[in-house]
Amino acid sequence: METTRIELEQELDVEKPIFIEGLAGIGHVGKTSVAYLADHLGAEKVGELYSHHFPPYTIVTDEKTVELLKNDIYQIKRDDKADIVLIEGNAQASTPEGHFEVAEKIIELVEETEPERIVTIGGYGTGEVVEDPSVFGVTSSDSIQEEYESADIEFEHDVDQIVGASGLILGIGKDRGYEGICLLGETPGFLLSDPKATEAVLNTLESMLELDLDYSELDEKVQESQDVLKKLQNIQNQQSQDQDQQNSDLGYIG
Amino acid sequence: METTRIELEQELDVEKPIFIEGLAGIGHVGKTSVAYLADHLGAEKVGELYSHHFPPYTIVTDEKTVELLKNDIYQIKRDDKADIVLIEGNAQASTPEGHFEVAEKIIELVEETEPERIVTIGGYGTGEVVEDPSVFGVTSSDSIQEEYESADIEFEHDVDQIVGASGLILGIGKDRGYEGICLLGETPGFLLSDPKATEAVLNTLESMLELDLDYSELDEKVQESQDVLKKLQNIQNQQSQDQDQQNSDLGYIG
Amino acid sequence: METTRIELEQELDVEKPIFIEGLAGIGHVGKTSVAYLADHLGAEKVGELYSHHFPPYTIVTDEKTVELLKNDIYQIKRDDKADIVLIEGNAQASTPEGHFEVAEKIIELVEETEPERIVTIGGYGTGEVVEDPSVFGVTSSDSIQEEYESADIEFEHDVDQIVGASGLILGIGKDRGYEGICLLGETPGFLLSDPKATEAVLNTLESMLELDLDYSELDEKVQESQDVLKKLQNIQNQQSQDQDQQNSDLGYIG
Amino acid sequence: METTRIELEQELDVEKPIFIEGLAGIGHVGKTSVAYLADHLGAEKVGELYSHHFPPYTIVTDEKTVELLKNDIYQIKRDDKADIVLIEGNAQASTPEGHFEVAEKIIELVEETEPERIVTIGGYGTGEVVEDPSVFGVTSSDSIQEEYESADIEFEHDVDQIVGASGLILGIGKDRGYEGICLLGETPGFLLSDPKATEAVLNTLESMLELDLDYSELDEKVQESQDVLKKLQNIQNQQSQDQDQQNSDLGYIG
């Protein structure tokens, strides 16, 4: 029984793409940014990643249908610019082993495309609300930092570590010879969703990827995202309740 | 060493059955409903599912004999109506990986019978006591929701997620091409057992499965179930005590 | 890499023995009782069981040498009475999966000897101090309970479940066709060691196994055991301290 | 997918070396001592150990580049004295199974060199600040304790257990026939870094290994180490914050 698996509807058909990861996490900066890219750039969905290490929940959609937690894989073919591969999703692993296993599975997929760059996206909680959030950068090696000079990325910061997929994918990728950068949107940390941090990251990506993003959709997307996140918050409340139930119920969950 | 295994006393001998799952969980709505069906419909027991991912406890029966935690598998052959397969039991997995592994094992068994429909049953805790509990529905796809119009299932609700086996079995089943529905009995969430929610679910099942249930047995069954659940509550108290003991005792359990 | 392994210095050379298990647990009733039997009956040590699922600690002996946590396996050959196999040790698994894996490994060893009976020993915490502790019995099937009528075992009790190895070994053994009994010494539950409960269990074993135990050694053994247990208590204190350290230290343990 | 792996840049080229382990832990005594040896003795780096059982974090260096958690392996060839192999690193496993798996991987590497002695290093928290910290010794067997008489190692102490890698490597090594010692620097336990305890351990190692250490570098090293440890402390603060985020966020980590 395979505990983490990628199901491709079609083989990735890109050349030396920029690979971009954004999964659920602090302020949902990663997930929301990459979801916006996928939407706005007309990305083509090519597959999904499922893992036994995700939390054992299923999502109920607005249509009252069930959805397994998963990560979605997209490709964007561009004529005069680098191709793009995206992975975006509503779950990360729930155990240490799971985090490493999922990150390695993703790197194995990415390796097949010989990516030009790996870009991972997350939020960095500072505990403070700021008017104009920064985008902090962490790279696979310092030699590529000048590459990003024009993209308004801050390399003077106090970030000491990266938790979860964004760090592991960049770090494992580095060990296998792929250069890349982690973009961390500055966010208070206590916000479930942070549109401002997301916009800051999108501005940076716009420059890095030579995009011309239409931000008029952002408000809509942010609203949509907030609906989803409100739902996730309800899930979390239910989860706490289940936890209590679990404690009073032999550890069996509904 | 196989960590989750199904032991069949006899092969399943049904055709395109309706598969119904109900395991220990919130308000024990799932387990109690399916146990009632098994009892009332003269279901034939065909096997059991055991897992290393269940909690490491054993049950002591009223006869002072030991029973491993397990899920029981039954079949019901019907002449002019769809056959039925039931899985009912006193345990769900205690880890994320375990939840996925057990759900996949169950789906693998079910797949062999090419089920017409998958029905999973649980409780949904609302935090409030209601006079006339609803049965909330979540389906594998919205196209089949009209099928259940006459069965008094509520599709207007705030359920955002399903925890554990009921959601995973429906979701994994959906991915493999099987349509189905999760029935969630509205329950306060703080009741160990909720006969009213169970009766509401049974009413729905009666309609869905074209049954003519004799509810006179329900009172008895509910009483029986409450005896069992009182026992489970004692277990849980003991468990808390063991946990304390464990904390004061190097993590070794009796 | 084998995660649970039994290392036998010599093959078990017994016929249809009574197999007795007593591991660290509530009141250390199981471990202390079986250690006393091993000592008093001149048991021959034949091997050890190690597991990756034990807590990741090592014991420091009085001689300031290191000892891995382990379970010891002994045999006792008797001329006119049933042979005996003992497993005694200072650790149980620390995860659900580990509990099941270790219990199955033990059953596999025991199966080779075609045991006449399986006897598992633990403590049952009642929260109350009693003058004359009972020995509660739980059997694999009720038909063998009369066998133990003369052994002063109480079958009227409120035990609803058994936590850990004692229940799993009896339950898995039952599923494979071996009859047996779990003896639970009544103990307050908050005592790290309970010599009285241990003596009650030893009295029962004396009758069951047709032994003539010399209890003069018990005081000494109890004292010795209490020294060990005081050490274990220190370990637990250190463990709490380490846990605090761990919380303030990235989860790295010394 | 291999969950713990050693990547050697070159084969170990030593004969019957002394193997020394020092990983992140209480007071970081082990890690800091062995890092100092590696630095001061011009150790040659030969490889690294990675594990899925490490915490799922990545370190951000001062150059704002990403580093996976890992353990570094070094060798020191000496003409008239015993060769030395060192393993030093910023992570230990985060699960029981992981601790055993990593320790066995290390022993397997060490076994290839037929080590003369295994030396593991950690801190022992006493809860008290002392002027002149002791170095407590725990050996694989008592017969080798006199060997260390001149090295100022205390064998009169209250250490009852060793948590994590230092104990497991010594214990598993012992079971495979390798003699050794665990050195535990006396430390308050609440200090993230304890230079005094580290110096005490280095004094002992200097004698044991027939070294002539230049302690002038120690101040610098301690300062450097404190910078790193301050960073680790920030990580831990972030980790607590993430944990809170995780609790309010479906268990998904950034």
PDB file of C-alpha atoms in Angstrom, chain A:
ATOM      1  CA  MET A   1       0.000   0.000   0.000  1.00  0.00           C
ATOM      2  CA  GLU A   2       1.624   3.211  -1.209  1.00  0.00           C
ATOM      3  CA  THR A   3       1.339   5.857   1.501  1.00  0.00           C
ATOM      4  CA  THR A   4       1.958   8.900  -0.701  1.00  0.00           C
ATOM      5  CA  ARG A   5       1.086   8.834  -4.367  1.00  0.00           C
ATOM      6  CA  ILE A   6       0.903  11.204  -7.304  1.00  0.00           C
ATOM      7  CA  GLU A   7      -1.841  10.581  -9.860  1.00  0.00           C
ATOM      8  CA  LEU A   8      -1.085  12.241 -13.186  1.00  0.00           C
ATOM      9  CA  GLU A   9      -3.914  12.627 -15.676  1.00  0.00           C
ATOM     10  CA  GLN A  10      -1.223  13.462 -18.228  1.00  0.00           C
ATOM     11  CA  GLU A  11       2.566  13.549 -18.213  1.00  0.00           C
ATOM     12  CA  LEU A  12       4.162  16.915 -17.484  1.00  0.00           C
ATOM     13  CA  ASP A  13       5.017  18.448 -20.849  1.00  0.00           C
ATOM     14  CA  VAL A  14       7.283  21.360 -19.957  1.00  0.00           C
ATOM     15  CA  GLU A  15      10.936  22.236 -20.421  1.00  0.00           C
ATOM     16  CA  LYS A  16      13.203  23.407 -17.626  1.00  0.00           C
ATOM     17  CA  PRO A  17      10.267  25.026 -15.859  1.00  0.00           C
ATOM     18  CA  ILE A  18      10.129  27.176 -12.782  1.00  0.00           C
ATOM     19  CA  PHE A  19       8.533  24.986 -10.138  1.00  0.00           C
ATOM     20  CA  ILE A  20       6.366  26.795  -7.586  1.00  0.00           C
ATOM     21  CA  GLU A  21       4.974  25.258  -4.394  1.00  0.00           C
ATOM     22  CA  GLY A  22       2.292  26.802  -2.153  1.00  0.00           C
ATOM     23  CA  LEU A  23       0.416  24.701   0.389  1.00  0.00           C
ATOM     24  CA  ALA A  24      -1.832  25.392   3.357  1.00  0.00           C
ATOM     25  CA  GLY A  25       0.141  27.077   6.144  1.00  0.00           C
ATOM     26  CA  ILE A  26       0.727  30.263   8.090  1.00  0.00           C
ATOM     27  CA  GLY A  27      -1.704  32.933   6.833  1.00  0.00           C
ATOM     28  CA  HIS A  28      -2.330  30.579   3.905  1.00  0.00           C
ATOM     29  CA  VAL A  29       0.072  32.825   1.985  1.00  0.00           C
ATOM     30  CA  GLY A  30       1.534  29.947  -0.010  1.00  0.00           C
ATOM     31  CA  LYS A  31      -1.717  28.265  -0.954  1.00  0.00           C
ATOM     32  CA  THR A  32      -3.533  31.493  -1.808  1.00  0.00           C
ATOM     33  CA  SER A  33      -0.689  32.926  -3.907  1.00  0.00           C
ATOM     34  CA  VAL A  34      -0.278  29.812  -5.997  1.00  0.00           C
ATOM     35  CA  ALA A  35      -4.045  29.322  -6.340  1.00  0.00           C
ATOM     36  CA  TYR A  36      -4.197  32.880  -7.713  1.00  0.00           C
ATOM     37  CA  LEU A  37      -1.449  32.145 -10.220  1.00  0.00           C
ATOM     38  CA  ALA A  38      -3.180  28.950 -11.339  1.00  0.00           C
ATOM     39  CA  ASP A  39      -6.459  30.804 -11.820  1.00  0.00           C
ATOM     40  CA  HIS A  40      -5.064  33.920 -13.445  1.00  0.00           C
ATOM     41  CA  LEU A  41      -2.593  32.278 -15.777  1.00  0.00           C
ATOM     42  CA  GLY A  42      -4.969  29.662 -17.115  1.00  0.00           C
ATOM     43  CA  ALA A  43      -2.905  26.839 -15.698  1.00  0.00           C
ATOM     44  CA  GLU A  44      -3.612  23.349 -16.977  1.00  0.00           C
ATOM     45  CA  LYS A  45      -4.279  20.792 -14.246  1.00  0.00           C
ATOM     46  CA  VAL A  46      -2.246  17.635 -14.770  1.00  0.00           C
ATOM     47  CA  GLY A  47      -2.629  15.662 -11.557  1.00  0.00           C
ATOM     48  CA  GLU A  48      -2.987  15.318  -7.819  1.00  0.00           C
ATOM     49  CA  LEU A  49      -0.984  14.174  -4.809  1.00  0.00           C
ATOM     50  CA  TYR A  50      -2.589  12.149  -2.012  1.00  0.00           C
ATOM     51  CA  SER A  51      -0.990  11.022   1.226  1.00  0.00           C
ATOM     52  CA  HIS A  52      -1.826   8.812   4.199  1.00  0.00           C
ATOM     53  CA  HIS A  53       0.116  11.374   6.193  1.00  0.00           C
ATOM     54  CA  PHE A  54      -2.435  14.113   5.628  1.00  0.00           C
ATOM     55  CA  PRO A  55      -4.884  14.679   8.488  1.00  0.00           C
ATOM     56  CA  PRO A  56      -7.662  12.031   8.380  1.00  0.00           C
ATOM     57  CA  TYR A  57     -10.385  14.491   7.422  1.00  0.00           C
ATOM     58  CA  THR A  58     -12.449  15.052   4.312  1.00  0.00           C
ATOM     59  CA  ILE A  59     -13.756  18.391   3.130  1.00  0.00           C
ATOM     60  CA  VAL A  60     -17.451  19.010   2.489  1.00  0.00           C
ATOM     61  CA  THR A  61     -17.929  21.383  -0.451  1.00  0.00           C
ATOM     62  CA  ASP A  62     -20.657  23.993  -0.834  1.00  0.00           C
ATOM     63  CA  GLU A  63     -22.511  21.477  -3.013  1.00  0.00           C
ATOM     64  CA  LYS A  64     -22.464  19.101  -0.017  1.00  0.00           C
ATOM     65  CA  THR A  65     -20.149  16.677  -1.728  1.00  0.00           C
ATOM     66  CA  VAL A  66     -17.058  15.084  -0.209  1.00  0.00           C
ATOM     67  CA  GLU A  67     -13.477  15.886  -1.242  1.00  0.00           C
ATOM     68  CA  LEU A  68     -10.322  14.145  -0.036  1.00  0.00           C
ATOM     69  CA  LEU A  69      -7.517  16.452   1.092  1.00  0.00           C
ATOM     70  CA  LYS A  70      -5.003  16.711  -1.747  1.00  0.00           C
ATOM     71  CA  ASN A  71      -2.431  18.809  -3.531  1.00  0.00           C
ATOM     72  CA  ASP A  72      -3.129  19.826  -7.140  1.00  0.00           C
ATOM     73  CA  ILE A  73      -0.439  19.890  -9.840  1.00  0.00           C
ATOM     74  CA  TYR A  74      -0.644  22.328 -12.773  1.00  0.00           C
ATOM     75  CA  GLN A  75       1.514  23.245 -15.745  1.00  0.00           C
ATOM     76  CA  ILE A  76       1.721  26.511 -17.691  1.00  0.00           C
ATOM     77  CA  LYS A  77       3.466  26.480 -21.048  1.00  0.00           C
ATOM     78  CA  ARG A  78       4.790  29.845 -22.173  1.00  0.00           C
ATOM     79  CA  ASP A  79       6.222  30.768 -25.552  1.00  0.00           C
ATOM     80  CA  ASP A  80       9.082  33.155 -24.875  1.00  0.00           C
ATOM     81  CA  LYS A  81       9.394  32.702 -21.169  1.00  0.00           C
ATOM     82  CA  ALA A  82      10.156  29.816 -18.850  1.00  0.00           C
ATOM     83  CA  ASP A  83       7.412  27.192 -18.427  1.00  0.00           C
ATOM     84  CA  ILE A  84       5.860  26.933 -14.987  1.00  0.00           C
ATOM     85  CA  VAL A  85       4.778  23.966 -12.834  1.00  0.00           C
ATOM     86  CA  LEU A  86       2.591  24.650  -9.794  1.00  0.00           C
ATOM     87  CA  ILE A  87       1.679  22.511  -6.790  1.00  0.00           C
ATOM     88  CA  GLU A  88      -1.062  23.944  -4.607  1.00  0.00           C
ATOM     89  CA  GLY A  89      -3.203  22.337  -1.953  1.00  0.00           C
ATOM     90  CA  ASN A  90      -5.176  22.298   1.246  1.00  0.00           C
ATOM     91  CA  ALA A  91      -3.022  19.907   3.246  1.00  0.00           C
ATOM     92  CA  GLN A  92       0.444  19.222   4.516  1.00  0.00           C
ATOM     93  CA  ALA A  93       1.544  16.065   6.330  1.00  0.00           C
ATOM     94  CA  SER A  94       0.640  15.641   9.990  1.00  0.00           C
ATOM     95  CA  THR A  95       3.762  13.763  11.124  1.00  0.00           C
ATOM     96  CA  PRO A  96       7.529  14.382  10.768  1.00  0.00           C
ATOM     97  CA  GLU A  97       7.981  11.264   8.632  1.00  0.00           C
ATOM     98  CA  GLY A  98       5.045  12.330   6.500  1.00  0.00           C
ATOM     99  CA  HIS A  99       6.547  15.752   5.835  1.00  0.00           C
ATOM    100  CA  PHE A 100       9.761  14.209   4.533  1.00  0.00           C
ATOM    101  CA  GLU A 101       7.962  11.544   2.488  1.00  0.00           C
ATOM    102  CA  VAL A 102       5.659  14.042   0.762  1.00  0.00           C
ATOM    103  CA  ALA A 103       8.505  16.485   0.091  1.00  0.00           C
ATOM    104  CA  GLU A 104      10.600  13.718  -1.498  1.00  0.00           C
ATOM    105  CA  LYS A 105       7.665  12.610  -3.659  1.00  0.00           C
ATOM    106  CA  ILE A 106       7.253  16.178  -4.910  1.00  0.00           C
ATOM    107  CA  ILE A 107      10.968  16.532  -5.628  1.00  0.00           C
ATOM    108  CA  GLU A 108      10.930  13.255  -7.560  1.00  0.00           C
ATOM    109  CA  LEU A 109       8.141  14.599  -9.768  1.00  0.00           C
ATOM    110  CA  VAL A 110       9.921  17.908 -10.230  1.00  0.00           C
ATOM    111  CA  GLU A 111      13.237  16.263 -11.075  1.00  0.00           C
ATOM    112  CA  GLU A 112      11.727  14.710 -14.194  1.00  0.00           C
ATOM    113  CA  THR A 113      11.254  18.199 -15.617  1.00  0.00           C
ATOM    114  CA  GLU A 114      14.804  19.383 -14.818  1.00  0.00           C
ATOM    115  CA  PRO A 115      13.506  22.575 -13.277  1.00  0.00           C
ATOM    116  CA  GLU A 116      15.398  25.803 -13.817  1.00  0.00           C
ATOM    117  CA  ARG A 117      14.400  27.069 -10.397  1.00  0.00           C
ATOM    118  CA  ILE A 118      12.406  25.870  -7.382  1.00  0.00           C
ATOM    119  CA  VAL A 119      10.230  28.518  -5.718  1.00  0.00           C
ATOM    120  CA  THR A 120       8.501  27.656  -2.453  1.00  0.00           C
ATOM    121  CA  ILE A 121       6.057  30.016  -0.790  1.00  0.00           C
ATOM    122  CA  GLY A 122       4.923  30.400   2.795  1.00  0.00           C
ATOM    123  CA  GLY A 123       4.086  32.902   5.467  1.00  0.00           C
ATOM    124  CA  TYR A 124       6.373  34.101   8.240  1.00  0.00           C
ATOM    125  CA  GLY A 125       4.608  35.112  11.421  1.00  0.00           C
ATOM    126  CA  THR A 126       6.138  38.109  13.183  1.00  0.00           C
ATOM    127  CA  GLY A 127       3.425  38.688  15.758  1.00  0.00           C
ATOM    128  CA  GLU A 128       2.902  42.206  14.463  1.00  0.00           C
ATOM    129  CA  VAL A 129       0.548  43.834  11.980  1.00  0.00           C
ATOM    130  CA  VAL A 130       2.397  45.930   9.389  1.00  0.00           C
ATOM    131  CA  GLU A 131       1.036  48.312   6.730  1.00  0.00           C
ATOM    132  CA  ASP A 132       3.318  47.146   3.968  1.00  0.00           C
ATOM    133  CA  PRO A 133       4.419  43.529   4.456  1.00  0.00           C
ATOM    134  CA  SER A 134       7.847  42.434   3.212  1.00  0.00           C
ATOM    135  CA  VAL A 135       8.701  39.311   1.301  1.00  0.00           C
ATOM    136  CA  PHE A 136      11.623  37.579   3.000  1.00  0.00           C
ATOM    137  CA  GLY A 137      13.890  35.431   0.855  1.00  0.00           C
ATOM    138  CA  VAL A 138      15.863  32.283   1.665  1.00  0.00           C
ATOM    139  CA  THR A 139      17.817  30.690  -1.181  1.00  0.00           C
ATOM    140  CA  SER A 140      19.459  27.362  -1.866  1.00  0.00           C
ATOM    141  CA  SER A 141      22.804  29.179  -2.226  1.00  0.00           C
ATOM    142  CA  ASP A 142      23.819  32.798  -1.744  1.00  0.00           C
ATOM    143  CA  SER A 143      25.185  33.089  -5.289  1.00  0.00           C
ATOM    144  CA  ILE A 144      21.715  33.313  -6.759  1.00  0.00           C
ATOM    145  CA  GLN A 145      20.458  36.053  -4.471  1.00  0.00           C
ATOM    146  CA  GLU A 146      21.484  38.866  -6.830  1.00  0.00           C
ATOM    147  CA  GLU A 147      19.242  37.284  -9.452  1.00  0.00           C
ATOM    148  CA  TYR A 148      16.313  38.469  -7.390  1.00  0.00           C
ATOM    149  CA  GLU A 149      17.501  42.014  -6.779  1.00  0.00           C
ATOM    150  CA  SER A 150      14.802  43.625  -8.881  1.00  0.00           C
ATOM    151  CA  ALA A 151      12.013  41.538  -7.397  1.00  0.00           C
ATOM    152  CA  ASP A 152      11.754  43.415  -4.111  1.00  0.00           C
ATOM    153  CA  ILE A 153      12.822  40.485  -1.942  1.00  0.00           C
ATOM    154  CA  GLU A 154      14.236  41.210   1.501  1.00  0.00           C
ATOM    155  CA  PHE A 155      17.388  39.310   2.428  1.00  0.00           C
ATOM    156  CA  GLU A 156      17.962  41.187   5.671  1.00  0.00           C
ATOM    157  CA  HIS A 157      15.703  39.413   8.128  1.00  0.00           C
ATOM    158  CA  ASP A 158      15.547  37.336  11.295  1.00  0.00           C
ATOM    159  CA  VAL A 159      14.083  34.154   9.842  1.00  0.00           C
ATOM    160  CA  ASP A 160      15.943  31.278  11.524  1.00  0.00           C
ATOM    161  CA  GLN A 161      14.054  28.343  10.156  1.00  0.00           C
ATOM    162  CA  ILE A 162      11.300  27.201   7.831  1.00  0.00           C
ATOM    163  CA  VAL A 163       8.645  24.784   9.045  1.00  0.00           C
ATOM    164  CA  GLY A 164       7.235  22.091   6.774  1.00  0.00           C
ATOM    165  CA  ALA A 165       7.067  21.635   3.024  1.00  0.00           C
ATOM    166  CA  SER A 166       8.498  24.965   1.838  1.00  0.00           C
ATOM    167  CA  GLY A 167      11.788  24.409   3.626  1.00  0.00           C
ATOM    168  CA  LEU A 168      12.073  20.688   2.968  1.00  0.00           C
ATOM    169  CA  ILE A 169      11.374  20.962  -0.768  1.00  0.00           C
ATOM    170  CA  LEU A 170      13.955  23.742  -1.143  1.00  0.00           C
ATOM    171  CA  GLY A 171      16.476  21.881   1.028  1.00  0.00           C
ATOM    172  CA  ILE A 172      16.065  18.452  -0.549  1.00  0.00           C
ATOM    173  CA  GLY A 173      16.046  20.080  -3.997  1.00  0.00           C
ATOM    174  CA  LYS A 174      19.319  21.818  -3.160  1.00  0.00           C
ATOM    175  CA  ASP A 175      20.889  18.510  -2.145  1.00  0.00           C
ATOM    176  CA  ARG A 176      19.934  17.104  -5.550  1.00  0.00           C
ATOM    177  CA  GLY A 177      21.409  20.043  -7.450  1.00  0.00           C
ATOM    178  CA  TYR A 178      18.450  22.354  -8.022  1.00  0.00           C
ATOM    179  CA  GLU A 179      18.725  26.018  -7.163  1.00  0.00           C
ATOM    180  CA  GLY A 180      15.787  27.912  -5.775  1.00  0.00           C
ATOM    181  CA  ILE A 181      14.269  30.356  -3.368  1.00  0.00           C
ATOM    182  CA  CYS A 182      11.707  30.350  -0.582  1.00  0.00           C
ATOM    183  CA  LEU A 183       9.494  33.439  -0.434  1.00  0.00           C
ATOM    184  CA  LEU A 184       8.008  34.135   2.974  1.00  0.00           C
ATOM    185  CA  GLY A 185       5.263  36.765   3.136  1.00  0.00           C
ATOM    186  CA  GLU A 186       5.458  38.792   6.338  1.00  0.00           C
ATOM    187  CA  THR A 187       2.240  38.184   8.253  1.00  0.00           C
ATOM    188  CA  PRO A 188       1.084  38.658  11.847  1.00  0.00           C
ATOM    189  CA  GLY A 189       0.795  34.905  12.216  1.00  0.00           C
ATOM    190  CA  PHE A 190      -2.512  34.995  14.012  1.00  0.00           C
ATOM    191  CA  LEU A 191      -4.522  35.698  10.857  1.00  0.00           C
ATOM    192  CA  LEU A 192      -5.980  32.621   9.191  1.00  0.00           C
ATOM    193  CA  SER A 193      -5.702  34.418   5.860  1.00  0.00           C
ATOM    194  CA  ASP A 194      -3.600  37.459   4.977  1.00  0.00           C
ATOM    195  CA  PRO A 195      -4.515  39.052   1.602  1.00  0.00           C
ATOM    196  CA  LYS A 196      -1.909  41.765   2.033  1.00  0.00           C
ATOM    197  CA  ALA A 197       0.936  39.306   2.482  1.00  0.00           C
ATOM    198  CA  THR A 198      -0.419  37.353  -0.464  1.00  0.00           C
ATOM    199  CA  GLU A 199      -0.450  40.477  -2.636  1.00  0.00           C
ATOM    200  CA  ALA A 200       3.140  41.264  -1.628  1.00  0.00           C
ATOM    201  CA  VAL A 201       4.213  37.772  -2.662  1.00  0.00           C
ATOM    202  CA  LEU A 202       2.267  38.048  -5.944  1.00  0.00           C
ATOM    203  CA  ASN A 203       4.017  41.341  -6.695  1.00  0.00           C
ATOM    204  CA  THR A 204       7.326  39.603  -6.233  1.00  0.00           C
ATOM    205  CA  LEU A 205       6.294  36.633  -8.370  1.00  0.00           C
ATOM    206  CA  GLU A 206       5.060  39.019 -11.074  1.00  0.00           C
ATOM    207  CA  SER A 207       8.536  40.426 -11.370  1.00  0.00           C
ATOM    208  CA  MET A 208      10.353  37.100 -11.023  1.00  0.00           C
ATOM    209  CA  LEU A 209       8.225  35.312 -13.593  1.00  0.00           C
ATOM    210  CA  GLU A 210       7.847  38.216 -16.042  1.00  0.00           C
ATOM    211  CA  LEU A 211       4.094  38.237 -15.556  1.00  0.00           C
ATOM    212  CA  ASP A 212       1.569  40.999 -16.029  1.00  0.00           C
ATOM    213  CA  LEU A 213      -0.972  40.117 -13.377  1.00  0.00           C
ATOM    214  CA  ASP A 214      -4.473  41.550 -13.401  1.00  0.00           C
ATOM    215  CA  TYR A 215      -5.032  42.382  -9.751  1.00  0.00           C
ATOM    216  CA  SER A 216      -8.692  43.204 -10.261  1.00  0.00           C
ATOM    217  CA  GLU A 217      -9.338  39.537  -9.714  1.00  0.00           C
ATOM    218  CA  LEU A 218      -7.434  39.549  -6.470  1.00  0.00           C
ATOM    219  CA  ASP A 219     -10.213  41.072  -4.410  1.00  0.00           C
ATOM    220  CA  GLU A 220     -12.596  38.442  -5.667  1.00  0.00           C
ATOM    221  CA  LYS A 221     -10.066  35.692  -5.096  1.00  0.00           C
ATOM    222  CA  VAL A 222      -9.303  36.956  -1.634  1.00  0.00           C
ATOM    223  CA  GLN A 223     -13.017  36.977  -0.835  1.00  0.00           C
ATOM    224  CA  GLU A 224     -13.379  33.464  -2.209  1.00  0.00           C
ATOM    225  CA  SER A 225     -10.352  32.387  -0.267  1.00  0.00           C
ATOM    226  CA  GLN A 226     -11.763  33.895   2.887  1.00  0.00           C
ATOM    227  CA  ASP A 227     -14.946  31.909   2.424  1.00  0.00           C
ATOM    228  CA  VAL A 228     -12.893  28.753   2.143  1.00  0.00           C
ATOM    229  CA  LEU A 229     -10.800  29.744   5.119  1.00  0.00           C
ATOM    230  CA  LYS A 230     -13.864  30.483   7.212  1.00  0.00           C
ATOM    231  CA  LYS A 231     -14.901  26.969   6.357  1.00  0.00           C
ATOM    232  CA  LEU A 232     -11.494  25.660   7.382  1.00  0.00           C
ATOM    233  CA  GLN A 233     -11.871  27.559  10.650  1.00  0.00           C
ATOM    234  CA  ASN A 234     -15.175  25.832  11.240  1.00  0.00           C
ATOM    235  CA  ILE A 235     -13.417  22.555  10.546  1.00  0.00           C
ATOM    236  CA  GLN A 236     -10.876  23.441  13.139  1.00  0.00           C
ATOM    237  CA  ASN A 237     -13.548  24.256  15.677  1.00  0.00           C
ATOM    238  CA  GLN A 238     -15.214  20.949  14.898  1.00  0.00           C
ATOM    239  CA  GLN A 239     -11.813  19.329  15.194  1.00  0.00           C
ATOM    240  CA  SER A 240     -11.341  20.731  18.701  1.00  0.00           C
ATOM    241  CA  GLN A 241     -14.784  19.467  19.531  1.00  0.00           C
ATOM    242  CA  ASP A 242     -13.935  16.049  18.111  1.00  0.00           C
ATOM    243  CA  GLN A 243     -10.748  16.085  20.101  1.00  0.00           C
ATOM    244  CA  ASP A 244     -12.771  16.639  23.228  1.00  0.00           C
ATOM    245  CA  GLN A 245     -15.139  13.907  22.107  1.00  0.00           C
ATOM    246  CA  GLN A 246     -12.140  11.726  21.422  1.00  0.00           C
ATOM    247  CA  ASN A 247     -10.808  12.323  24.911  1.00  0.00           C
ATOM    248  CA  SER A 248     -14.148  11.317  26.337  1.00  0.00           C
ATOM    249  CA  ASP A 249     -14.608   8.479  23.910  1.00  0.00           C
ATOM    250  CA  LEU A 250     -11.794   5.973  23.833  1.00  0.00           C
ATOM    251  CA  GLY A 251      -9.986   7.743  21.069  1.00  0.00           C
ATOM    252  CA  TYR A 252     -12.522   6.747  18.453  1.00  0.00           C
ATOM    253  CA  ILE A 253     -13.331   9.449  15.954  1.00  0.00           C
ATOM    254  CA  GLY A 254     -16.684   9.786  14.111  1.00  0.00           C
TER     255      GLY A 254
END
